[in-house]
mmCIF file of C-alpha atoms in Angstrom:
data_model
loop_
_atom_site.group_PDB
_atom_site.id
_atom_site.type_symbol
_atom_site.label_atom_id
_atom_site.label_comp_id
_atom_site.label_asym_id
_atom_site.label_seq_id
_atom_site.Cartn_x
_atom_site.Cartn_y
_atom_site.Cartn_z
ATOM 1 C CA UNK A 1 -34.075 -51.129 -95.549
ATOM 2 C CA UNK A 2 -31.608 -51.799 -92.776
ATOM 3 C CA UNK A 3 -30.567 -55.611 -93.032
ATOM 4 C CA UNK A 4 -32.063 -56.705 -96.493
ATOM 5 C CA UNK A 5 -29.411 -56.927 -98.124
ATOM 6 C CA UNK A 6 -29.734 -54.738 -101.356
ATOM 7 C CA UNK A 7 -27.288 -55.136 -104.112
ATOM 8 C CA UNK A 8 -26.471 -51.586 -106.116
ATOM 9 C CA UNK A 9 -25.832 -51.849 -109.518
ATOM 10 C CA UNK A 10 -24.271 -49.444 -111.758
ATOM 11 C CA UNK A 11 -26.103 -47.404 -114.325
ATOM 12 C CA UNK A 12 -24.797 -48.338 -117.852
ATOM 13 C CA UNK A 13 -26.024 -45.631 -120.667
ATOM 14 C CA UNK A 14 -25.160 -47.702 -124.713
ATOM 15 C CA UNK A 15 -24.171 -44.430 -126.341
ATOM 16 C CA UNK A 16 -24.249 -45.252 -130.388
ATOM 17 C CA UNK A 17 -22.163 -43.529 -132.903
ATOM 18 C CA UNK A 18 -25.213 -41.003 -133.556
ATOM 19 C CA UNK A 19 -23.649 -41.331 -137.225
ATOM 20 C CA UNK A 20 -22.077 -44.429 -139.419
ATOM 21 C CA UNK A 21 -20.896 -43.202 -142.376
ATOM 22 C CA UNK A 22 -18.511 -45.714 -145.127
ATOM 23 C CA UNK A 23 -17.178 -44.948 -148.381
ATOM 24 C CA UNK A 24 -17.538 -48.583 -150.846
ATOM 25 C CA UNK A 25 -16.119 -47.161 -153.917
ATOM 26 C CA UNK A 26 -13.475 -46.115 -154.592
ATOM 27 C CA UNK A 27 -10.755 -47.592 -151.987
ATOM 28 C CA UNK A 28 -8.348 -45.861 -150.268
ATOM 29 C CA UNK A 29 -5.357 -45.017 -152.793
ATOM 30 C CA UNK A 30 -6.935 -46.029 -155.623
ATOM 31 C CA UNK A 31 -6.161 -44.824 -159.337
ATOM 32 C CA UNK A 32 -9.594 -42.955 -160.680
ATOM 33 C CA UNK A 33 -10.945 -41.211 -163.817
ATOM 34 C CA UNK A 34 -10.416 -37.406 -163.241
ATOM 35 C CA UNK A 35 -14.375 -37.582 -162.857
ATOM 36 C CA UNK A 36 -15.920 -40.697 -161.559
ATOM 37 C CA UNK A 37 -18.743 -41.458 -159.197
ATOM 38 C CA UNK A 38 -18.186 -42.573 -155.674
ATOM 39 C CA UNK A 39 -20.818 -44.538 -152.860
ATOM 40 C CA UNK A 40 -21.462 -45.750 -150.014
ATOM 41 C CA UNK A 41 -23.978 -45.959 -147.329
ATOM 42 C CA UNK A 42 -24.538 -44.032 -144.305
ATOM 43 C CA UNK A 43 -26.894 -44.873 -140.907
ATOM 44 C CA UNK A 44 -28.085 -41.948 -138.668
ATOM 45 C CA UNK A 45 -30.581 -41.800 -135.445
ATOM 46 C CA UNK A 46 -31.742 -38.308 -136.272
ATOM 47 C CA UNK A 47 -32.397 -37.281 -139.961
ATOM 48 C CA UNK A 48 -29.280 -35.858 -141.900
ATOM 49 C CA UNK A 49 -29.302 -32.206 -142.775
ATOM 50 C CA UNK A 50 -26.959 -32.963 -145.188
ATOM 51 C CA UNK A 51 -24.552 -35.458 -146.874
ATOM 52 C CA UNK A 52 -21.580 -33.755 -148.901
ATOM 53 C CA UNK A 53 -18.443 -35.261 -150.954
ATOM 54 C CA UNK A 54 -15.405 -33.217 -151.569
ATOM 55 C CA UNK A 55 -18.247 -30.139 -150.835
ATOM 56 C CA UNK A 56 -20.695 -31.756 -153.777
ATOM 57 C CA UNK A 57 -24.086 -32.829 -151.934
ATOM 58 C CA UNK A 58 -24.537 -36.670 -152.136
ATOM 59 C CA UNK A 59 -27.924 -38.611 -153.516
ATOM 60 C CA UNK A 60 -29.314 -40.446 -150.278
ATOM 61 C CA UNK A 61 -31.662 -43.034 -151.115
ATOM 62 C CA UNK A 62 -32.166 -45.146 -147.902
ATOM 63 C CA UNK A 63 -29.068 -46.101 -146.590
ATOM 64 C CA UNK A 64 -27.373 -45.760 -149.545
ATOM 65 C CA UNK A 65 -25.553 -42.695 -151.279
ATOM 66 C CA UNK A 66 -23.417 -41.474 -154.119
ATOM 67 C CA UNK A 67 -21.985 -38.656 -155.660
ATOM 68 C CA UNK A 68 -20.292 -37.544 -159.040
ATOM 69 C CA UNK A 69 -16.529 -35.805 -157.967
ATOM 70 C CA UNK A 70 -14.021 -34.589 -159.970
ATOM 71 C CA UNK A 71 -10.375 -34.475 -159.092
ATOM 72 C CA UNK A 72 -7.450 -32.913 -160.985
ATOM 73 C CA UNK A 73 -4.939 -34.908 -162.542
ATOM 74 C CA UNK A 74 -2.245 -36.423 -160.169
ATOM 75 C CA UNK A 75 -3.132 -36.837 -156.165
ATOM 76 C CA UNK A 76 -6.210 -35.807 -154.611
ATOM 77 C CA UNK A 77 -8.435 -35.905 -151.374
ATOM 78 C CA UNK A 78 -11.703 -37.567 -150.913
ATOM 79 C CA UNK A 79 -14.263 -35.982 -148.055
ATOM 80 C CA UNK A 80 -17.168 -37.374 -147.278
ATOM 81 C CA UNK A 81 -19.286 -35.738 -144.606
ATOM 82 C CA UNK A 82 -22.602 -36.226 -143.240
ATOM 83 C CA UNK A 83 -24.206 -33.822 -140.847
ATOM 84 C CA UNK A 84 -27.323 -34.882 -138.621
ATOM 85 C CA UNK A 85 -30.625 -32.354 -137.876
ATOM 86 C CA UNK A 86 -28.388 -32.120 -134.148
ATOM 87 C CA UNK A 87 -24.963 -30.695 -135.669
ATOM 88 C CA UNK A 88 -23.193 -33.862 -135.080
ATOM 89 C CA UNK A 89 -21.237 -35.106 -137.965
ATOM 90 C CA UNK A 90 -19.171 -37.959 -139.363
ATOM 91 C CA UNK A 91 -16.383 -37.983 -141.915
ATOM 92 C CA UNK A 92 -14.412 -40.134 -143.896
ATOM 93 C CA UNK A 93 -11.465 -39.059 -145.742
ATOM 94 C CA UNK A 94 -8.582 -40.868 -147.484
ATOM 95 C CA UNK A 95 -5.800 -39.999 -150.710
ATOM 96 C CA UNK A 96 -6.789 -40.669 -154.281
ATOM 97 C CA UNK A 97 -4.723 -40.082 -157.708
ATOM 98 C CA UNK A 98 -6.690 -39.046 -160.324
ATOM 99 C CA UNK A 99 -5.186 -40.567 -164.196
ATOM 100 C CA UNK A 100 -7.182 -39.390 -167.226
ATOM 101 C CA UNK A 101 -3.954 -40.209 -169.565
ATOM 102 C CA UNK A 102 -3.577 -43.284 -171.587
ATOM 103 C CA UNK A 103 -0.920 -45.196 -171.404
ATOM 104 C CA UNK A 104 1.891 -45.632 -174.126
ATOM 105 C CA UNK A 105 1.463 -48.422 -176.129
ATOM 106 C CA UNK A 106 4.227 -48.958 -178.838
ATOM 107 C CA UNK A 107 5.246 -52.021 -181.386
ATOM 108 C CA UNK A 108 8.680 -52.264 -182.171
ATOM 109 C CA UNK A 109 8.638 -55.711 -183.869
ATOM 110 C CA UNK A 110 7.260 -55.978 -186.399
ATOM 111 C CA UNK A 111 7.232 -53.081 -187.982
ATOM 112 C CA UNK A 112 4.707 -50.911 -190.202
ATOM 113 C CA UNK A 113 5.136 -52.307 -193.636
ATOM 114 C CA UNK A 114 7.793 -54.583 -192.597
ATOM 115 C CA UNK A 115 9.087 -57.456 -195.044
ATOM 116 C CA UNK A 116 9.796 -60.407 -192.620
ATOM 117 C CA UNK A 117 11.095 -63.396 -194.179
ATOM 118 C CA UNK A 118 10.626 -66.005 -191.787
ATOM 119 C CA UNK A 119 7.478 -67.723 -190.406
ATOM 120 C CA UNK A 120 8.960 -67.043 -186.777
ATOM 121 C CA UNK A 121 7.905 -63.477 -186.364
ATOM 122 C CA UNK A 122 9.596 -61.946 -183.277
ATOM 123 C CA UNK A 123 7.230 -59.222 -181.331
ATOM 124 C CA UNK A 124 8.146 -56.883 -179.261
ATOM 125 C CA UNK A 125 5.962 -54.265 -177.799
ATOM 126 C CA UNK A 126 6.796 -51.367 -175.071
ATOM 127 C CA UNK A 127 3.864 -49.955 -172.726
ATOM 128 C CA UNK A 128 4.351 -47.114 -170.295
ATOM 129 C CA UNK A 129 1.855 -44.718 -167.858
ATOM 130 C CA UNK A 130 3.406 -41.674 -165.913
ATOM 131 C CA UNK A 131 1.269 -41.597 -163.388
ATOM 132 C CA UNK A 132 -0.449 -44.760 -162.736
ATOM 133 C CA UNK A 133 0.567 -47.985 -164.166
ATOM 134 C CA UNK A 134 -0.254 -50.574 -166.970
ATOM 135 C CA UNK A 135 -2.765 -53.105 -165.602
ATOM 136 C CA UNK A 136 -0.982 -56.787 -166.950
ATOM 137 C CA UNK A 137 -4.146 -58.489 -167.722
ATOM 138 C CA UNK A 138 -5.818 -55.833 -169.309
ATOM 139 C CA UNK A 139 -2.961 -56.379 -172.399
ATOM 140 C CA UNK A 140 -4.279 -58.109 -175.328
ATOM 141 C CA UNK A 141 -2.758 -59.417 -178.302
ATOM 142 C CA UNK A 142 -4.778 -59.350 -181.378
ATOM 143 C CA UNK A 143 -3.046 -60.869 -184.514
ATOM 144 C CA UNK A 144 -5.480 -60.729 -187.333
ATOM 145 C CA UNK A 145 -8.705 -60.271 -185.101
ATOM 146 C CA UNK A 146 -7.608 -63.424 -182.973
ATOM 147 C CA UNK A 147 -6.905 -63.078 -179.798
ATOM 148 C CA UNK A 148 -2.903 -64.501 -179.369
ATOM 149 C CA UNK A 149 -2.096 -62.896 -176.008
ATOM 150 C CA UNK A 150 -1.234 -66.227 -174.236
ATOM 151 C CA UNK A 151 1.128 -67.018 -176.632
ATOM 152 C CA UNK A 152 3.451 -63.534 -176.084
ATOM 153 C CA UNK A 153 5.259 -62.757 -172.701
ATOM 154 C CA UNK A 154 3.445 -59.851 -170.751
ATOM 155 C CA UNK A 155 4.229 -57.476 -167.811
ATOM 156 C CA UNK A 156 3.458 -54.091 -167.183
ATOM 157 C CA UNK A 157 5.924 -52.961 -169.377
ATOM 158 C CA UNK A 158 6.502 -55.030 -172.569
ATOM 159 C CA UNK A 159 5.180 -57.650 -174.504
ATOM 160 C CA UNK A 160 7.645 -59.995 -176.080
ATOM 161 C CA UNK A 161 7.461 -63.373 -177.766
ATOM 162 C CA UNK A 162 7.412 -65.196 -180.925
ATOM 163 C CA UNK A 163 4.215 -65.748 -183.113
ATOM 164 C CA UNK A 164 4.454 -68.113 -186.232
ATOM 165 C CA UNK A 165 2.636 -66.921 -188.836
ATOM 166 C CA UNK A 166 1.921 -67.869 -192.790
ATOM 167 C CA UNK A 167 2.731 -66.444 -196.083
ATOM 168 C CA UNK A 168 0.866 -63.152 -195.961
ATOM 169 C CA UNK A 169 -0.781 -60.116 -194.985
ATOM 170 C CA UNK A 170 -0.933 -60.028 -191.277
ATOM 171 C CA UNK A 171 -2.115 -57.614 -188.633
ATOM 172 C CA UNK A 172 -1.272 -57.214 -184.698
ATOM 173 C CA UNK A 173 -2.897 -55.212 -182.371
ATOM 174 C CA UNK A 174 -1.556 -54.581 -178.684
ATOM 175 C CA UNK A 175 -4.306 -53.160 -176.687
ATOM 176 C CA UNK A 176 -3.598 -51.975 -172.805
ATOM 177 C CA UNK A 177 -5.219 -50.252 -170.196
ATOM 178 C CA UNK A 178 -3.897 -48.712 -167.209
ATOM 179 C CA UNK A 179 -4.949 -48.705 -163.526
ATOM 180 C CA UNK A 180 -7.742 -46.187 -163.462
ATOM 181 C CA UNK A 181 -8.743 -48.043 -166.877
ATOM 182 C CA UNK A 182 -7.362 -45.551 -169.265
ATOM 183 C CA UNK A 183 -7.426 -47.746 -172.611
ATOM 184 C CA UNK A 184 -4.480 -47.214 -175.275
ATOM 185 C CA UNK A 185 -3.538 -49.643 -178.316
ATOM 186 C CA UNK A 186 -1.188 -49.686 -181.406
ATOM 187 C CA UNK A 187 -1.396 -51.392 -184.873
ATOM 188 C CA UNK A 188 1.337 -52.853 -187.219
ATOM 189 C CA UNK A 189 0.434 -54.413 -190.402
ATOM 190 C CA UNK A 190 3.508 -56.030 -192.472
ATOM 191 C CA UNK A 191 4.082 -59.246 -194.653
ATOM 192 C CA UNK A 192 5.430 -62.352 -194.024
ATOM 193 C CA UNK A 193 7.269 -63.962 -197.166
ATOM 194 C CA UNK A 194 8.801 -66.880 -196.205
ATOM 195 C CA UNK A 195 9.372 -68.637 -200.009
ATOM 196 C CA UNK A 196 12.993 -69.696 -200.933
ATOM 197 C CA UNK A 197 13.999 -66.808 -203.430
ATOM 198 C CA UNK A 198 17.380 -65.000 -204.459
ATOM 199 C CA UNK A 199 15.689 -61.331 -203.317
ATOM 200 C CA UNK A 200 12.465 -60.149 -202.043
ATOM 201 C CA UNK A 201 11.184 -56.364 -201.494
ATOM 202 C CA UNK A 202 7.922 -54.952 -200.448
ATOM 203 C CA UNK A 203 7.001 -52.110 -203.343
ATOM 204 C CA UNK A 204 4.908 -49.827 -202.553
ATOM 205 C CA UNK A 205 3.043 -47.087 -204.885
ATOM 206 C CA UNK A 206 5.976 -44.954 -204.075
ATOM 207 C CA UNK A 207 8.184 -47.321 -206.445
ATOM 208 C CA UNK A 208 11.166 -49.151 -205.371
ATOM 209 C CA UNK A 209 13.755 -51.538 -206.304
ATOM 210 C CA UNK A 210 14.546 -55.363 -205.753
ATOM 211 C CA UNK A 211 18.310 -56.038 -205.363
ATOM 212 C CA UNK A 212 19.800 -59.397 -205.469
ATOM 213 C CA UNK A 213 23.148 -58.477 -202.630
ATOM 214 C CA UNK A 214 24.120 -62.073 -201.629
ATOM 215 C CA UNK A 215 27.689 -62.373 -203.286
ATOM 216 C CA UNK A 216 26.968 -66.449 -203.990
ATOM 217 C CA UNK A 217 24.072 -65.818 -205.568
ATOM 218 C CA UNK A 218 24.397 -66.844 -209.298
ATOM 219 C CA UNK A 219 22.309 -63.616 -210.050
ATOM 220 C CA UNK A 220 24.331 -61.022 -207.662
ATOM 221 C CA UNK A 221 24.435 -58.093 -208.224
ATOM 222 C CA UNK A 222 21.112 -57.962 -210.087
ATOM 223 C CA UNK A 223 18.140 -55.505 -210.004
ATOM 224 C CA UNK A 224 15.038 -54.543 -211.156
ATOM 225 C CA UNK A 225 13.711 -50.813 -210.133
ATOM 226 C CA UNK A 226 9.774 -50.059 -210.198
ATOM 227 C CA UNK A 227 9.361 -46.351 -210.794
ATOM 228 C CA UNK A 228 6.519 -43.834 -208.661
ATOM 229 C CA UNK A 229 3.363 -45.439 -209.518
ATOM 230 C CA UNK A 230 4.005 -48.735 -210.739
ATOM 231 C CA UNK A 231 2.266 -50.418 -208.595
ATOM 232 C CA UNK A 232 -1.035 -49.363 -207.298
ATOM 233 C CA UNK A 233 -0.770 -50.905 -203.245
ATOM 234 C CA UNK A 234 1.868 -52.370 -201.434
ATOM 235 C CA UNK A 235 3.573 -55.473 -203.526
ATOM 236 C CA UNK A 236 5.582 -58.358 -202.561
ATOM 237 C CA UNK A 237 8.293 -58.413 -205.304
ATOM 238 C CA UNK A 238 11.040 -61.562 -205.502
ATOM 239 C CA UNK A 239 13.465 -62.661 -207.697
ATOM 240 C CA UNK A 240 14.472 -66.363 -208.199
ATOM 241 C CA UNK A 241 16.248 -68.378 -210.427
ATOM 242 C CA UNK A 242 14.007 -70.002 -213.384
ATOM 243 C CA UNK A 243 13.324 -73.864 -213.375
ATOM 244 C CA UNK A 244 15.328 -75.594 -216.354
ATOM 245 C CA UNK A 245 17.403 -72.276 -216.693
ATOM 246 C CA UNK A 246 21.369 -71.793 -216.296
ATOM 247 C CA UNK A 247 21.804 -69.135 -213.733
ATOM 248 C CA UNK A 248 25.202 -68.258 -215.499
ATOM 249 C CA UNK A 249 23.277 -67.573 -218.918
ATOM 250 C CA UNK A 250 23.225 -63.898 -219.306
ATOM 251 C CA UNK A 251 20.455 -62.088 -221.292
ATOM 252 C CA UNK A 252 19.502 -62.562 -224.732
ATOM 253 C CA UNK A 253 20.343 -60.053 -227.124
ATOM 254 C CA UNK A 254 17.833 -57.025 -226.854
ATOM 255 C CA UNK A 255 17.112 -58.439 -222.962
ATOM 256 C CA UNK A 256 17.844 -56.806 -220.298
ATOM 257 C CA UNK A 257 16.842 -59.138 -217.807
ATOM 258 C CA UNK A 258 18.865 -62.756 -217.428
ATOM 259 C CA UNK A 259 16.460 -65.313 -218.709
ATOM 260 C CA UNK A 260 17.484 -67.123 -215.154
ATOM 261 C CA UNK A 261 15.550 -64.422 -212.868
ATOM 262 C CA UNK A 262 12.237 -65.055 -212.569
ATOM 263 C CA UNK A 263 10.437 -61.960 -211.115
ATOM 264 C CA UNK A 264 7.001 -62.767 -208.934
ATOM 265 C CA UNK A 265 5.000 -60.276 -207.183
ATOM 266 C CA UNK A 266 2.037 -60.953 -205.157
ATOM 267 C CA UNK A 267 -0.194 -58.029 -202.851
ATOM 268 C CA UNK A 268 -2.930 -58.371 -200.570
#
């Protein structure tokens, strides 16, 4: 009425998102199986007539959903759509690359049936993907079962480092994984001899010879040759010079070997 004053307010309609849809897993840009399973939740006034992921139809259990996608190798797409009872929608979309490939995992020191002769024993490992990358702390180092990995230097594409080791049969394992956890790993077994001697050799059932090469050696130039099948495994063959023996004695008559070499073998 005229001359009472009345204030007019405004008429304020809250309109809500009629749908909140989210993706949890897996992030934008991440590195994924080829197939993996993806979730999230989703929040709608009116019931959904349908939730859908790269076209697959999602599980809804409450507010939560997920869905089982695959993706060809190299960059993809994720889609996730919900449609309500009304024909409104939401969607959330976002790049993925899909790695099913291990990585490369190669040791280059020491080698496969290597003879190393000191108990300093360099290693040296090279580790490569093509389409993701190696994860760092997935890399493990596993000399005879036992975990040495702080011990080596490690980055997404070598491990390097120095491991001392005794008198033996040894074993290292270098196990990676890359960033869509693609797990690769490589094995080197070998022998560490580290006793004073004039020659050492690993024979194997293949045969092989022992060689004495260092020109001050009192025994240079000596040799003895194992033929195919003398040995049953891998063997650790040396040749030193005899206690209480003159190296410059040569052999005995019907001898063929100096009575100064002394010829050891030892296998695992």
């Amino acid at each position: 009425a005229r001359g009472q004053g009345w204030m007019l307010t405004p008429v304020v309609q809250i309109v809500e998102e009629a749908i909140v849809l989210a993706v949890a897993e897996p992030a934008p840009n991440a590195f994924v199986q080829p197939t993996f399973t993806t979730t999230g939740t989703v929040a709608s006034k009116d019931p959904l007539a349908s939730l859908t992921v790269n076209g697959m139809a999602a599980t809804v259990d409450g507010l939560d959903w997920s869905a089982q996608i695959t993706l060809a190798e190299g960059p993809g797409i994720l889609t996730a759509k919900a449609i309500d009872t009304l024909g409104r929608s939401a969607v959330v979309e976002f790049g993925l690359t899909a790695d099913g490939t291990p990585p490369l995992v190669a040791i280059l020191f020491p080698e496969m049936d290597e003879l190393v002769t000191s108990s300093e024993v360099e290693v040296e490992a090279i580790l490569f993907d093509a389409v993701s990358a190696v994860d760092p702390g997935s890399v493990q180092a596993l000399w005879d079962g036992t975990d040495r990995t702080d011990e080596l230097t490690v980055t997404a594409d070598a491990v390097t480092g120095i491991l001392t080791a005794e008198d033996g049969v040894h074993t290292l394992d270098i196990l990676a994984s890359d960033l869509a956890g693609n797990l690769a790993s490589a094995s080197s077994t070998f022998w560490v001899y580290t006793t004073t001697v004039e020659a050492v050799a690993l024979i194997g059932p293949e045969g092989g010879r022992v060689e004495v090469t260092d020109p001050d050696s009192p025994l240079a130039g000596a040799f003895v040759h194992f033929p195919d099948g003398a040995f049953v495994e891998d063997t650790v063959v040396s040749v030193a010079i005899a206690a209480g023996v003159d190296p410059a004695a040569g052999p005995p008559p019907g001898a063929g070997v100096s009575p100064a070499a002394k010829i050891e073998t030892s296998s695992d």
